[in-house]
Short mmCIF file of C-alpha atoms and ligand atoms in Angstrom, two decimals:
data_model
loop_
_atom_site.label_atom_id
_atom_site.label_comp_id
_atom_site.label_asym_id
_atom_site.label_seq_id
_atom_site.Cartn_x
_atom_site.Cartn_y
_atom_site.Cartn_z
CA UNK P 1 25.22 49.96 11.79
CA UNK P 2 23.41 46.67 13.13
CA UNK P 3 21.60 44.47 10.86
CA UNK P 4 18.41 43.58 12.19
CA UNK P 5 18.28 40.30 13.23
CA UNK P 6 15.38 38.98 10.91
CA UNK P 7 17.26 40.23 8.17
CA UNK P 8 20.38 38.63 9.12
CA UNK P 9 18.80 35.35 9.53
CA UNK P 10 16.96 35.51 6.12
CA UNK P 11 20.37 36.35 4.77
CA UNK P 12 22.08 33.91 5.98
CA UNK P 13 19.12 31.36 5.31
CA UNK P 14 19.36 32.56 1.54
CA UNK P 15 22.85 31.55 1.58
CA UNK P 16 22.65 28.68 3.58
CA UNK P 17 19.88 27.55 0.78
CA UNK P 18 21.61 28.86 -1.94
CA UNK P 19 24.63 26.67 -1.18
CA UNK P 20 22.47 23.21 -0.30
CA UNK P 21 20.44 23.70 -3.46
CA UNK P 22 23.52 24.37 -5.65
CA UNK P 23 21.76 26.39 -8.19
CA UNK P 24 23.16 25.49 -11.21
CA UNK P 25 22.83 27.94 -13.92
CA UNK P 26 22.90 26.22 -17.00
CA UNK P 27 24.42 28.35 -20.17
CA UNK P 28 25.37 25.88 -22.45
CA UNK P 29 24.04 24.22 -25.21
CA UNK P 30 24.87 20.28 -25.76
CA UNK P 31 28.45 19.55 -26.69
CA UNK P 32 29.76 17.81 -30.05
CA UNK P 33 32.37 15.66 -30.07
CA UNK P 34 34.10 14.24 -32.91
CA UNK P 35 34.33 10.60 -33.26
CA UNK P 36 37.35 8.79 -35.18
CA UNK P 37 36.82 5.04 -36.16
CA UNK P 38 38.95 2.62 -36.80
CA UNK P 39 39.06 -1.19 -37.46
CA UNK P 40 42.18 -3.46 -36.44
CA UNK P 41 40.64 -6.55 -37.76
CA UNK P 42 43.84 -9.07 -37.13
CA UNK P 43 42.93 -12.37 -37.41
CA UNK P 44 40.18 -14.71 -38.91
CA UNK P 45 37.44 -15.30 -36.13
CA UNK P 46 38.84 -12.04 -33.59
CA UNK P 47 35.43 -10.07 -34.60
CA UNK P 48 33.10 -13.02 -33.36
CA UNK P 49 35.35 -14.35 -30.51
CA UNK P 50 35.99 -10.63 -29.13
CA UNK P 51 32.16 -9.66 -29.06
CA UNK P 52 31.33 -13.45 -27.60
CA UNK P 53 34.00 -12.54 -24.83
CA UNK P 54 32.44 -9.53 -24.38
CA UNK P 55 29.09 -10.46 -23.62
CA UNK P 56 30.18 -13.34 -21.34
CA UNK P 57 32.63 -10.47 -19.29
CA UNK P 58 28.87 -7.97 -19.43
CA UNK P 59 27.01 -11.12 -17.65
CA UNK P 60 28.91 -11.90 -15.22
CA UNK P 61 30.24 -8.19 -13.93
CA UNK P 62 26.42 -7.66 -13.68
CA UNK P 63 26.01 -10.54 -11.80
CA UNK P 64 29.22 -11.34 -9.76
CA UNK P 65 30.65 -7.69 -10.06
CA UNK P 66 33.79 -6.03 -11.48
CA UNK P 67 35.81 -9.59 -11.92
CA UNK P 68 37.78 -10.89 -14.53
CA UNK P 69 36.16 -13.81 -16.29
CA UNK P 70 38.62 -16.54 -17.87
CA UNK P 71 38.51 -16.12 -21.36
CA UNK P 72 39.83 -19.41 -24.08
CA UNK P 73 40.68 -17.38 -26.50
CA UNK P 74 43.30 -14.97 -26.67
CA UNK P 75 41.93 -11.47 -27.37
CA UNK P 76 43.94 -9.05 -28.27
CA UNK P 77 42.44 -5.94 -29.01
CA UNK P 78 39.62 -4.44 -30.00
CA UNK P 79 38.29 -5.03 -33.86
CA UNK P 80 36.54 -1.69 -34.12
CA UNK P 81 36.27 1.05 -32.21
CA UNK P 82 35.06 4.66 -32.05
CA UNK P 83 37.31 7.40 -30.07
CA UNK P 84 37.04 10.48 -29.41
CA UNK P 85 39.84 13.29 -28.10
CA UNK P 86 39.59 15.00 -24.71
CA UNK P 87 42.41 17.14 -22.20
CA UNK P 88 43.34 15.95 -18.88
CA UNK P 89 44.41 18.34 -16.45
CA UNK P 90 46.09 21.86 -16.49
CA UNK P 91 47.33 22.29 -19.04
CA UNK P 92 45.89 19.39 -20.22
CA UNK P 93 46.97 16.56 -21.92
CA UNK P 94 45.18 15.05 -25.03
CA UNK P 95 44.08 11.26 -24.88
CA UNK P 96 42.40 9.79 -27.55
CA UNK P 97 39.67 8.00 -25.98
CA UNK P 98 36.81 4.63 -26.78
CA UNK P 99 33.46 5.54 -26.19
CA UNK P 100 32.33 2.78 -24.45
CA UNK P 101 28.23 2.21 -23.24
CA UNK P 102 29.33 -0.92 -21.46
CA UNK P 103 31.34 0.42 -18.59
CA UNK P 104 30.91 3.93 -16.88
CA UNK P 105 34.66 4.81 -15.75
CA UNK P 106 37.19 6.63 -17.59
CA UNK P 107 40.36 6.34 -17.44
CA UNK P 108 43.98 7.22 -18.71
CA UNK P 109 47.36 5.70 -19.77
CA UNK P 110 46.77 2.25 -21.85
CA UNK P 111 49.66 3.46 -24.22
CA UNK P 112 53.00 3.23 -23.65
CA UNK P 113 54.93 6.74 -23.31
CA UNK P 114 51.67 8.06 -22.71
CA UNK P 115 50.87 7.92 -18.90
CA UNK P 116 48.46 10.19 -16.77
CA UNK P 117 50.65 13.07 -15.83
CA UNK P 118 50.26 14.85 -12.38
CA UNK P 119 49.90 18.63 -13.06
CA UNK P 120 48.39 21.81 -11.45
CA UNK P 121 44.87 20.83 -11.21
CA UNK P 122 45.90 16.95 -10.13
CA UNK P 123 43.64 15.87 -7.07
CA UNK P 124 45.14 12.16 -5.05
CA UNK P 125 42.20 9.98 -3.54
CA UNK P 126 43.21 7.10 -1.88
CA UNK P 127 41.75 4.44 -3.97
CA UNK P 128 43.10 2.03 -6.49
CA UNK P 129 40.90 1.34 -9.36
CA UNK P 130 40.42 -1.32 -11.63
CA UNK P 131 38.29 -2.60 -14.33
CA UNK P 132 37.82 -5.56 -16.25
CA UNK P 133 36.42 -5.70 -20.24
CA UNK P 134 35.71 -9.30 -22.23
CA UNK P 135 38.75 -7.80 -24.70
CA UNK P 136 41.37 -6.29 -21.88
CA UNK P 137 41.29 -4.77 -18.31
CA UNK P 138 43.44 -2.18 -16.46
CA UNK P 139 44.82 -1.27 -13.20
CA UNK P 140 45.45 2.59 -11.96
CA UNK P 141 44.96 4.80 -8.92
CA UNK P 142 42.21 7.35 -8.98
CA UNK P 143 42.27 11.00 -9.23
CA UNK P 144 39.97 13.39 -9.51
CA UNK P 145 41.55 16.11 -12.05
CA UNK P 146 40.18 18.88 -15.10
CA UNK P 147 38.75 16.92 -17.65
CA UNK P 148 38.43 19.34 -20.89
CA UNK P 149 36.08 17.80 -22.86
CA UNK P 150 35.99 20.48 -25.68
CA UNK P 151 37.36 23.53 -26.36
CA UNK P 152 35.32 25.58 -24.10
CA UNK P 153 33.91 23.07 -21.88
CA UNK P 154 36.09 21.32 -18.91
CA UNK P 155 34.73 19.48 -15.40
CA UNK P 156 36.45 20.61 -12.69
CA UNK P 157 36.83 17.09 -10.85
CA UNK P 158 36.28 14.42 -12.79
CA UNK P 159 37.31 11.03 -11.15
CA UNK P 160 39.95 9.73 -13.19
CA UNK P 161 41.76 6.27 -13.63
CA UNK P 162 45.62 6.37 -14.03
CA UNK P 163 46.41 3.09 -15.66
CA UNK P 164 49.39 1.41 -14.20
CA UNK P 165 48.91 -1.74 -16.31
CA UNK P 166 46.62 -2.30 -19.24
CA UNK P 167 45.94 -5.46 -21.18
CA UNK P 168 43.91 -5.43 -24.35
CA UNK P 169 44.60 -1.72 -25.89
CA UNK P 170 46.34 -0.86 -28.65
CA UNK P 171 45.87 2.12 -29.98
CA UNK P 172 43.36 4.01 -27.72
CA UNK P 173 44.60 5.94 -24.63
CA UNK P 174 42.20 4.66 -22.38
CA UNK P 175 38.50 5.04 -22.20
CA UNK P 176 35.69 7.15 -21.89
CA UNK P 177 32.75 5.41 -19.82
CA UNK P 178 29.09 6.19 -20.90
CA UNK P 179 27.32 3.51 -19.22
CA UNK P 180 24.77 4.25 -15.86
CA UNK P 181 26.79 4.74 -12.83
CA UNK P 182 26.27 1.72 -10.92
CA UNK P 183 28.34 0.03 -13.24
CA UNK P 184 31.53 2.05 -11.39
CA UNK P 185 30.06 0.18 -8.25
CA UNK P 186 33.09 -2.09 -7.46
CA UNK P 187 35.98 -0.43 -9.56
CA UNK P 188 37.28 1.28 -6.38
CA UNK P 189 39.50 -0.11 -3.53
CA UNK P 190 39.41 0.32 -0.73
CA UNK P 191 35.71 2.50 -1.40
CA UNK P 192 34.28 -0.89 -3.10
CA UNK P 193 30.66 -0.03 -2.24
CA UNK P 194 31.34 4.16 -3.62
CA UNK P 195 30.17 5.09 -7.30
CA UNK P 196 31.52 7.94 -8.73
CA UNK P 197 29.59 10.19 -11.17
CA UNK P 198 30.13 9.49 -14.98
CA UNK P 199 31.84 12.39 -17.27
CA UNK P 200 28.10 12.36 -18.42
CA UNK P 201 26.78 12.74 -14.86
CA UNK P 202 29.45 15.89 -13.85
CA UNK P 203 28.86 17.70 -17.34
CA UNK P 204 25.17 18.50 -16.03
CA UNK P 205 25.65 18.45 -12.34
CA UNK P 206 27.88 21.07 -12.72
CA UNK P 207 25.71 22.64 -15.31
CA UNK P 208 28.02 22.17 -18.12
CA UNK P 209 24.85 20.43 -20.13
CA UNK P 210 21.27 21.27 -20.18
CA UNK P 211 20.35 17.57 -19.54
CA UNK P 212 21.43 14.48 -18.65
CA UNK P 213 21.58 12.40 -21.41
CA UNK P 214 24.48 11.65 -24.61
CA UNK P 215 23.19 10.99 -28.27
CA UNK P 216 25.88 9.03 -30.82
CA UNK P 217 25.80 8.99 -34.17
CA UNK P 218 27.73 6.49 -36.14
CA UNK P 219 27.63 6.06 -40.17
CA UNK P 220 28.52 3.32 -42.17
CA UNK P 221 32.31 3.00 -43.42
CA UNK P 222 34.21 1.47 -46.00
CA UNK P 223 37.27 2.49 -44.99
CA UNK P 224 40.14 1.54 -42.53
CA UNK P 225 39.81 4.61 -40.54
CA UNK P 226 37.62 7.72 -40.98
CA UNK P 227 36.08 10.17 -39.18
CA UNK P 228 32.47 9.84 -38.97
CA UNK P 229 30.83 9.62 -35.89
CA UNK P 230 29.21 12.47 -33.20
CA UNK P 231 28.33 12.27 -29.58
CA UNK P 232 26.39 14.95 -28.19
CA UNK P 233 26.38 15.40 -24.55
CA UNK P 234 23.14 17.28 -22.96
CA UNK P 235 20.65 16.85 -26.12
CA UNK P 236 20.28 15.18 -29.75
CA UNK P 237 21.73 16.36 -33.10
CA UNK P 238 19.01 16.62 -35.38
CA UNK P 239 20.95 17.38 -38.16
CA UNK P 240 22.19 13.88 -37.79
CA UNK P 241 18.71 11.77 -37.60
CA UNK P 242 15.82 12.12 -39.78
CA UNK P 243 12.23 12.13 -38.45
CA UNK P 244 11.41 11.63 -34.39
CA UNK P 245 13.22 9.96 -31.67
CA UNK P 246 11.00 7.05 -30.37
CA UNK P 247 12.15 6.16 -26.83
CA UNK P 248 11.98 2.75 -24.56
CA UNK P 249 12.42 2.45 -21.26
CA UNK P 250 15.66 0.57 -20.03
CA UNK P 251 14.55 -2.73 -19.32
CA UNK P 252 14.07 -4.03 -15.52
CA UNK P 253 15.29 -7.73 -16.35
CA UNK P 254 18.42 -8.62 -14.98
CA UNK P 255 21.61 -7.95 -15.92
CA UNK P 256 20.02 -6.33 -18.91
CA UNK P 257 19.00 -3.62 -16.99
CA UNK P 258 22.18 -3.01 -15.20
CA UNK P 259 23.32 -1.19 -18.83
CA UNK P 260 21.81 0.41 -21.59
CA UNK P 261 19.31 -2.70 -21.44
CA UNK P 262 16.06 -2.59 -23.52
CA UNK P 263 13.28 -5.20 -24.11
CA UNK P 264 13.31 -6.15 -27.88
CA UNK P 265 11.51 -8.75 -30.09
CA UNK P 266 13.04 -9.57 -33.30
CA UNK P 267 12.05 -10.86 -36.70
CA UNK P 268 13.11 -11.50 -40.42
CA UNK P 269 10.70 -10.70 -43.08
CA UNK P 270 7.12 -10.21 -42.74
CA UNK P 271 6.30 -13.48 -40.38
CA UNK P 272 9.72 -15.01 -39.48
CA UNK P 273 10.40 -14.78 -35.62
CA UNK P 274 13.55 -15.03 -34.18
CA UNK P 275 13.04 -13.53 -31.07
CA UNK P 276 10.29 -13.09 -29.18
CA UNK P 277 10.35 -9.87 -26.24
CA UNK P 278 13.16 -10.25 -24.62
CA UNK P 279 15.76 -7.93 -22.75
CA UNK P 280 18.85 -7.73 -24.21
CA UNK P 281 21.59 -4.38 -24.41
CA UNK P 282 22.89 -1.56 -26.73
CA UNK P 283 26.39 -1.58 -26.95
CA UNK P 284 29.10 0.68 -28.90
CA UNK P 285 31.56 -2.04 -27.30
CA UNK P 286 30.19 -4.73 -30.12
CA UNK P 287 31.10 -4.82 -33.30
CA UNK P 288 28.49 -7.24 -34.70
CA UNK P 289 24.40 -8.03 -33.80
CA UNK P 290 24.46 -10.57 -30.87
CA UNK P 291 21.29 -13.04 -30.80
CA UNK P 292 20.75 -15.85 -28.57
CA UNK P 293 22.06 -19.33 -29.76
CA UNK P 294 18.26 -19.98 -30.77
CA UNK P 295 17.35 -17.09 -32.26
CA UNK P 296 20.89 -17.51 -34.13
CA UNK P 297 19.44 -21.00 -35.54
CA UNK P 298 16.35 -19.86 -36.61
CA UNK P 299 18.05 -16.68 -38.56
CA UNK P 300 20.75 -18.89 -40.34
CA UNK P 301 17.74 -21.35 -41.08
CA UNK P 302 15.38 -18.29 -42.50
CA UNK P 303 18.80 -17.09 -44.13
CA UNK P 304 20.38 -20.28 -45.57
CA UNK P 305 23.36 -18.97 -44.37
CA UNK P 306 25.92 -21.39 -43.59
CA UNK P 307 28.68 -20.66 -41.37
CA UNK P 308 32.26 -19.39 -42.94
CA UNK P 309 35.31 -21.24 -40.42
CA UNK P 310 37.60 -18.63 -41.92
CA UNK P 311 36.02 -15.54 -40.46
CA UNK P 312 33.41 -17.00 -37.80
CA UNK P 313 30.54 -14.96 -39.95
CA UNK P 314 27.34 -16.30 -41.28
CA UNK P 315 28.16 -16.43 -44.70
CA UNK P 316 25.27 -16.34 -48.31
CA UNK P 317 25.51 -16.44 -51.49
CA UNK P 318 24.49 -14.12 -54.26
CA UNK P 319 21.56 -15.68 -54.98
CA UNK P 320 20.57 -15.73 -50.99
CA UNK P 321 21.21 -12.35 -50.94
CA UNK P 322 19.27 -11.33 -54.00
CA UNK P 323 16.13 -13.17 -51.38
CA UNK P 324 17.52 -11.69 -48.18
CA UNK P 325 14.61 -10.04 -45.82
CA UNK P 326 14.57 -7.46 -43.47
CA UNK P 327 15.31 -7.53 -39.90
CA UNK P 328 12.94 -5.72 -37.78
CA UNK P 329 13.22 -4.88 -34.29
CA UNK P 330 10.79 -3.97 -32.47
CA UNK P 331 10.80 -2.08 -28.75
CA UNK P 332 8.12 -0.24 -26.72
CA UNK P 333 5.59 -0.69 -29.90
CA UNK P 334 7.98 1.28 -32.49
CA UNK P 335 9.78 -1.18 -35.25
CA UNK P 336 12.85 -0.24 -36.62
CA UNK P 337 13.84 -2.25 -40.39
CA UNK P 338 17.19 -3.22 -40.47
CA UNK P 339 17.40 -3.81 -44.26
CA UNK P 340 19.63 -6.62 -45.88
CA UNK P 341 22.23 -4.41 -46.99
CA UNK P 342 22.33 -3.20 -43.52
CA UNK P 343 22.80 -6.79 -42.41
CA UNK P 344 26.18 -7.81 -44.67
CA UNK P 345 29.43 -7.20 -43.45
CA UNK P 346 30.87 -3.87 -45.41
CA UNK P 347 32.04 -6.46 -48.76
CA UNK P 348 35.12 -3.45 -49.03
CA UNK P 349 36.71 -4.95 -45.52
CA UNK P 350 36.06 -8.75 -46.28
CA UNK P 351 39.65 -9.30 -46.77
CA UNK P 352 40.76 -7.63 -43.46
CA UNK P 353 39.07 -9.89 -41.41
CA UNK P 354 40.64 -12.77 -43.19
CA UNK P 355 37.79 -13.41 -45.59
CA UNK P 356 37.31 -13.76 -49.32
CA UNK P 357 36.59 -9.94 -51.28
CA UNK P 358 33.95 -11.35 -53.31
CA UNK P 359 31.90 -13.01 -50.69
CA UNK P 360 29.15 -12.12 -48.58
CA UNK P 361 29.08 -11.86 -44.88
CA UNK P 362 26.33 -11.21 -42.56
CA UNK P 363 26.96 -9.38 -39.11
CA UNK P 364 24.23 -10.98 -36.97
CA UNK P 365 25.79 -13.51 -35.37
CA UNK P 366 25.60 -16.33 -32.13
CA UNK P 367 25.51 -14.53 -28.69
CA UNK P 368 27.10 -17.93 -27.28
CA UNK P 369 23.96 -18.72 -24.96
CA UNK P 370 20.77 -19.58 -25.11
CA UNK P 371 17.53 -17.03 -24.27
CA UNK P 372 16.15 -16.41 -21.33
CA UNK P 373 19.03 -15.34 -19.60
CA UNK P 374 18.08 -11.99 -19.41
CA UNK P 375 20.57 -10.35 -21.54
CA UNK P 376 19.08 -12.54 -25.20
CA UNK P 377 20.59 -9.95 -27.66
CA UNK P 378 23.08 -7.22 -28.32
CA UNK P 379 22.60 -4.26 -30.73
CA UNK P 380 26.11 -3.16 -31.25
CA UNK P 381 27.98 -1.03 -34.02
CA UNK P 382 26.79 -2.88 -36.80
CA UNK P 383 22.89 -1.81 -35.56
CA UNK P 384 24.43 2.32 -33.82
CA UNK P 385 25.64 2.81 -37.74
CA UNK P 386 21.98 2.80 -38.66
CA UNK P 387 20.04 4.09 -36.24
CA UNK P 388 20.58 7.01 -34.01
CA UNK P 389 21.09 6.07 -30.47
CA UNK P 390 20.25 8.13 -27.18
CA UNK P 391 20.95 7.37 -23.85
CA UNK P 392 18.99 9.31 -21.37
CA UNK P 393 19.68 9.02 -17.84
CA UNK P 394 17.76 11.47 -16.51
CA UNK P 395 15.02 9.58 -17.75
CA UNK P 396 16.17 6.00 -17.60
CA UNK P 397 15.53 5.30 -21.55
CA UNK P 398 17.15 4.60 -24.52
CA UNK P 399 15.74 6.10 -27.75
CA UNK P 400 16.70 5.19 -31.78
CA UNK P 401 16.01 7.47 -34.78
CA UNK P 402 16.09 6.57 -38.72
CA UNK P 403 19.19 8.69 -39.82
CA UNK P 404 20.31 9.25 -43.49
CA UNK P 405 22.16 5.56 -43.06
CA UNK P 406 19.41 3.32 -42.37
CA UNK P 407 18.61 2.42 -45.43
CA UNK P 408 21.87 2.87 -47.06
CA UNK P 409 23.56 -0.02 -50.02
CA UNK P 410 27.20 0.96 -48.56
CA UNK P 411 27.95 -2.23 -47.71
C1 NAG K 501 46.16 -3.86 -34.24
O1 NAG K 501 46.43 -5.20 -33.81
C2 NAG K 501 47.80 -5.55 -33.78
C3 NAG K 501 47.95 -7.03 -33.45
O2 NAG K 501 47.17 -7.42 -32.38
C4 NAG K 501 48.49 -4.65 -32.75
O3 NAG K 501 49.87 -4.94 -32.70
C5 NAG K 501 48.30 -3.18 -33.17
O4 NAG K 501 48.85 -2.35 -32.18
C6 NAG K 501 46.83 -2.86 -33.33
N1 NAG K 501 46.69 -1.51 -33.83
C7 NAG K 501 45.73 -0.69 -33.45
C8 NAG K 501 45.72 0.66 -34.08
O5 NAG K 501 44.87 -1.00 -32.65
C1 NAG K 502 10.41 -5.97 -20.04
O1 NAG K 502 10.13 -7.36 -19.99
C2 NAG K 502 10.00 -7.88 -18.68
C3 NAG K 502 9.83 -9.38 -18.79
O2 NAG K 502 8.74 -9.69 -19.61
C4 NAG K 502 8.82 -7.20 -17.97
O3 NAG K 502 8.76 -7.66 -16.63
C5 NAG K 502 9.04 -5.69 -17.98
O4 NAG K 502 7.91 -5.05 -17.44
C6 NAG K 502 9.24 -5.21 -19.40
N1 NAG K 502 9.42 -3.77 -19.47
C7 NAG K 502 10.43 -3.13 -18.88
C8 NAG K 502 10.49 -1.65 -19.05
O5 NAG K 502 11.30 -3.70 -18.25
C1 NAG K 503 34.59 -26.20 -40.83
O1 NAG K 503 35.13 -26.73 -39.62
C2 NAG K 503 34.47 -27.92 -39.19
C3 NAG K 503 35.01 -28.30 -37.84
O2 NAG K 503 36.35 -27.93 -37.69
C4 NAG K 503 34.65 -29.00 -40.25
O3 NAG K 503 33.97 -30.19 -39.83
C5 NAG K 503 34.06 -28.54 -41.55
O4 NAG K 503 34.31 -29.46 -42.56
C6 NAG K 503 34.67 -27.19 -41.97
N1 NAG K 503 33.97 -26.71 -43.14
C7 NAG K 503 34.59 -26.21 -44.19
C8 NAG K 503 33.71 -25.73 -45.30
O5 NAG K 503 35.80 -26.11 -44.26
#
């Protein structure tokens, strides 16, 4: 029997089409993951210096690229972080992993006894990879390789770092990058000018997610190390914010805008500014609230605040507190009130970080520069635990929701 030729051609078009348009058939809803916290709070003044470290080594990769930046103070790990569990490979191998909106790789092998092992599913590529963070850095070779990411859900070829050295992480296997995908711009040797597509970015190409975006939820703790955070990849949990997402676009000032960068102006109590618009990042990689040496003065002025040498925090007294304002930040017309409970450091960890148990420590504290730098502010944990955060690339926008938490007197 002969196929007539029209047909044939149509046929083979169909396929031809079928395979350049990659129709993706997305089936799944958005995935939960589970995140763990934990703080390892070691030494008076590690909170401030690591998050001051870290937004010196977020200024200059933006501007000079993936380099290490000479740091003065040793930094030894991270103070808090937020992990979450995930299999590498076939069968896979569990790594507990940071969730990290500053950098857009992920890799493997940071602990000890706990390298990347080569199975089945275990593709080479030829290029070393290597990051650097303001609190550590590591060293691997890339492979692309299964990356289960829950129970039912796995990417087939995920590009994956295999750490050959590490410095700065204790107690996390490695990381898991969330950041836009330029940021893996650089990270590769000898494909320096390559990016390769985030967890975030393979979950919906290969239709894994109904959209490209990840929404994190973080609550307040009081304790050492607790379970209480969720990322959802491909939507929003809205079990976990109350009201409506508001959403701003990321920011096109420089380096701001090479992360999860937003504009932002910020002020204390009904008529106190302390920041006017400016572009500044979101970052699960800080601990604290990062303002602008300026902005800093004007807050501990409007505060009273004086600061404590023991822990490197702002620190008030009852009375100041009983007088303490609001925060509010405001982006793309929507205000968010950061309340003054919101703004003490939980009073239940004072003594980890070296401080006294009865006194009072605030969490905003001095970026290290001055504004107009283009990166003026950070909005880290301490901002994540009340609001909930979404980071839509697809759409190039972050967005923040009230949750249960935002008005919270945990601390
Ligand atoms: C906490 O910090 C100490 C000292 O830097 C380090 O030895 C330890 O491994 C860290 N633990 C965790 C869980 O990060
Ligand atoms: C953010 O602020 C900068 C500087 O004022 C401005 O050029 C830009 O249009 C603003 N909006 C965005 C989305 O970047
Ligand atoms: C804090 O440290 C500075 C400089 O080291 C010193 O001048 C100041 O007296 C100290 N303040 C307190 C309250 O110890």
């Amino acid at each position: 029997m002969t196929i007539p030729r029209r047909s044939l051609l149509s046929t083979l078009l169909f396929f031809a089409l079928g395979v350049a348009a990659n129709p993706v058939v997305v089936n799944h809803s958005p995935i939960k993951l589970t995140l763990f916290k934990q703080h390892n709070f070691t030494s008076a003044h590690n909170l401030v210096t690591h998050d001051q470290a870290r937004a010196e080594q977020l200024k200059n990769r933006a501007y000079k690229g993936n380099v290490a930046v000479p740091v003065n103070t040793q930094i030894t790990n991270q103070a808090v972080t937020y992990t979450a569990s995930v299999g590498v490979g076939n069968p896979p191998t569990t790594y507990s992993l940071l969730i990290d909106t500053g950098s857009s790789n992920t890799w493997v092998g940071a602990t000890q006894g706990k390298p990347y092992r080569f199975s089945t599913s275990t593709r080479p590529t030829t290029n070393f990879v290597e990051v650097s963070y303001g609190s550590g850095s590591f060293q691997g070779f890339e492979v692309d390789d299964k990356l289960k990411i829950s129970p039912n859900v796995a990417i087939q070829s995920q590009s994956i770092g295999a750490a050959i050295a590490s410095q700065g992480f204790n107690g996390v296997d490695g990381i898991l990058g969330i950041g836009p995908v330029g940021l893996t711009a650089g990270t590769l040797f000898p494909a320096t000018t390559s990016t390769v597509p985030t967890v975030t970015d393979n979950l919906f190409n290969q239709g894994l997610i109904p959209a490209n975006q990840v929404g994190i939820y973080f609550a307040p703790t009081t304790q050492q190390s607790v379970q209480n955070g969720e990322l959802t990849y491909g939507g929003t949990d809205s079990s976990k914010y109350t009201g409506t997402i508001s959403y701003t676009p990321v920011t096109t000032t420089s380096p701001a805008s090479r992360y999860w960068g937003i504009n932002q102006s910020i002020r204390y109590g009904p008529s106190t500014a302390i920041l006017s618009t400016t572009a500044g990042i979101v970052d699960t990689g800080t601990t604290l609230i990062l303002i602008a040496s300026d902005a800093f003065s004007r807050y501990t002025s409007a505060t009273g605040a004086v600061l404590d040498n023991t822990t490197g925090l702002l620190s008030i007294t009852p009375a100041q507190y009983a007088k303490l304002q609001s925060l509010y930040f405001t982006t793309n017309g929507v205000t968010y009130t950061f309340t003054a409970n919101a703004q003490l450091f939980p009073r239940s960890l004072n003594t980890l970080i070296g401080g006294t148990a009865s006194n009072i420590y605030l969490i905003v504290a001095n970026l290290g520069s001055p504004s107009g730098r283009g990166l003026d502010f950070i909005n880290g944990y301490a901002f994540l635990e009340r609001f909930y955060s979404v980071f839509d690339t697809a759409n190039k926008r972050v967005g923040f929701a009230t949750t249960a938490f935002t008005t919270a007197t945990t601390n």
